[in-house]
Amino acid sequence: MTGPLHRFDQPGTYIGRSVERADASRLVEGEGTYVDDLQLPRMTHAAFVRSQHAHAKIKHIDVDAARAHTGVVAVFTGADINPLVKPYVGILTHLQGLRSPPQLPMADQVVRCQGEPVVMIVAQSRAIAEDACELVQIEYEPLKALVSAEQALDKDAPTIHPELDNNTAWVREIDVGDASAAFSRADVTVVERTFLFGRHTGVTVEPRSVVVEYNRSDNTMVFHYSGQAPHMMQAILAKHLDFAEENVRVVTRDVGGSFGIKIHTYGDEIATAVAAKLLRRPVKFIADRLESFTSDIHARDHRIQGRIGVDSDGRIVALEIDDLTGIGPYSMYPRTSAIECNQILNLTGAPYQIDHYRARGTVVFQNKNMMCQYRAVGHPVAMAVCDSLLEEVAGEIDMDVVDIRRRNLIADDAYPVTSATGMKFADLSHQQSLERLVELMNYDQLRADQSDRRKKGCYRGIGLVSMVEVTNPSPMFYGVGGAPISAQDGATVRLDAAGALHVSCSITESGQGTHTILAQIAADVFGVDIARVKVSTGDTAHVPYGGGTWASRGAGIGGESVLLAADALKAQVLEVASSILQTTPDTLDIENGVVVNADGDDKISLDELGKIVYYRGNELPAGVNAELIATRHYRVTDYPFVFTNGAMAAHVEVDIETGFIKVLDFWVVEDCGRVINPKLVDEQIRGGVVQGIGGALYEECLYDEEGQYLNATMADYLVPMAGEMPDIHIAHIETPTCTSTLGAKGAGEAGTGGAPAAILNAVNDALRPLNASIFQMPMTPERVLNALKA
């Protein structure tokens, strides 16, 4: 009997051959040991030794003890893994001037942020791999760490990448109208503020996870991952690991939360794929919570100087912002780390009529973990800056915050409208949403109650925000910039012999209810009970090509493709049924799984029709082409994006003795077009609001001056819990988008995008009688007390 036996001839190199089973126990002279796969678990597990330094040279790596540790299968360094990977660069061509050095999966010679993978241990279990990691000895020569964006811009700062002349990754400027002239008018009141937004991250229930299998016989790879965009990852793995794209299969099942952090290219995941190919055994990597905090992308981390000018009637005459953000040592691949800054420049002031707008964004490299897209990319910053400035200037001219919005929001009958930054808006309802919000929250009564409580030393505040949300993006978002990211989604709908529908779609399930929504659409369009609809997603071998789940596009793009496919299949079925019943298709319909005539009389069940087509095709008239399957794709073509809009309000109480902020109530009025499943939409909004509250009050990735992450545990990184959550009251306006038949816009990110602004405004409203204010998030008790002292 023979078995595949393997020997390590060189560090990181795995060589296989077959020998007699009896030879399995023989110790081979030289540098390696034979291992009999038949005596070991086939699955192997990866763990990483990560950099302890934010910036350092790697002087020496000693892995001998780790390699000799019982149960270790392989030890890899960057010198072993990186030559097998084509470097990747996080730029998009339509973000003109964006630059970033090539990236590789593991650090080699220099580490540029804490947590960067340096050594990879593959072992029979995760525990063994972690034990072996403790045996690795690495000698570093520390270099100066540039932790803040301001440091990185200093004229005397060293360059993080010697091949670049400075640490600037990207600069964009917008200048529409004449802001300087508008601000200088005698009748204009100007307010200026500086805003600070702390870093935070996704904290998903399920961490990043991959299991990778390689089959040498046909040179194929199966990449199981807890992620959002299977076809994107298929293209990336094929390109950078030198596979034919059809030889890479990516499988994504139910994902335990993603929030945008699982849509990027991570070095540890690419290294795991390389190891599986070298070892010809499955390799599993699951990030632990510490690894998640230090290596999952972070978001926000902006310093924005903003000013707004309004005339004596409270109308906005000019708006200006200057955004500085640090993104870590590289721009993330393939979506880039400049998108958040770009979104902030594009979306600040978006709900309002503004003729004079000036903005500058500066994106710099730094020695912290990489920054990239996280739920509501840029929206929380853009909405907070503009609406905070608006409420501040309303206080200066003694105008109510609702009234100043009424004067400046784009009219509901004005669409289509193009903003100062070139954003094309259609089918929005800002004015209607604001009025519904005022009614929902009983605004006048809240103001009266607030006034009474202030007399008793209780400081409560009310804050509002009017907002937009980018959803249903077109190819103008990523594809135009050269990224392998599809803006379309596809769906295949098939009728089986028992009369059930099978839907496969390129949208993925991350806990947002994708399968339910797609099943609803298919069932309603086709005419069957939802219980007879089976949905599958997330497998590049079995679903049509598409973009996956990001940018609140599941219902709007994926759902539209299901609608089109189900409608096409229904037409096929009625064509077949009409030939069987000797009538015309326009006299038939499908109701509850039965083909009926114009009078609603049952004529033939779908299971009987299916059996005729699949088993007794001889009963069909000649020339009938009965496929009973349809595939359709959909992408937005008329606009770069489909925008959702909404209005939100927060009611808070600030304890001026402790600095603690309690959110008492929160209200949301959302216009996400056609609401397909009200319960799912409402819970998406509530979940988004909770994450927005986290960013506003609790969550922050803290670093010291040497780039050491200070709070990378759930004991130290605060997330909002049930006890901190207010009642979240939700109402809807439905303005279907004109870009699709379904009329659905996205709803997944609005809560996160708007909640921080509403809470910031509410806190400052509470502090206003004390002549105090705060413009830094999260608004921790310490910062509130400092604001009160100031």
JSON list of C-alpha atoms in Angstrom, two decimals, residues 146 149-159 165-167:
[
{"chain": "A", "resi": 146, "resn": "LEU", "atom": "CA", "xyz": [4.71, 58.21, 11.82]},
{"chain": "A", "resi": 149, "resn": "ALA", "atom": "CA", "xyz": [-1.42, 62.19, 9.52]},
{"chain": "A", "resi": 150, "resn": "GLU", "atom": "CA", "xyz": [0.04, 65.50, 10.65]},
{"chain": "A", "resi": 151, "resn": "GLN", "atom": "CA", "xyz": [3.34, 63.79, 11.48]},
{"chain": "A", "resi": 152, "resn": "ALA", "atom": "CA", "xyz": [3.43, 62.17, 8.06]},
{"chain": "A", "resi": 153, "resn": "LEU", "atom": "CA", "xyz": [3.08, 65.56, 6.38]},
{"chain": "A", "resi": 154, "resn": "ASP", "atom": "CA", "xyz": [5.82, 67.23, 8.40]},
{"chain": "A", "resi": 155, "resn": "LYS", "atom": "CA", "xyz": [8.56, 68.49, 6.12]},
{"chain": "A", "resi": 156, "resn": "ASP", "atom": "CA", "xyz": [11.20, 66.72, 8.22]},
{"chain": "A", "resi": 157, "resn": "ALA", "atom": "CA", "xyz": [9.33, 63.41, 8.39]},
{"chain": "A", "resi": 158, "resn": "PRO", "atom": "CA", "xyz": [11.06, 60.36, 6.90]},
{"chain": "A", "resi": 159, "resn": "THR", "atom": "CA", "xyz": [9.27, 58.73, 3.98]},
{"chain": "A", "resi": 165, "resn": "ASP", "atom": "CA", "xyz": [9.38, 61.64, -2.43]},
{"chain": "A", "resi": 166, "resn": "ASN", "atom": "CA", "xyz": [6.93, 62.20, 0.45]},
{"chain": "A", "resi": 167, "resn": "ASN", "atom": "CA", "xyz": [4.13, 60.49, 2.39]}
]
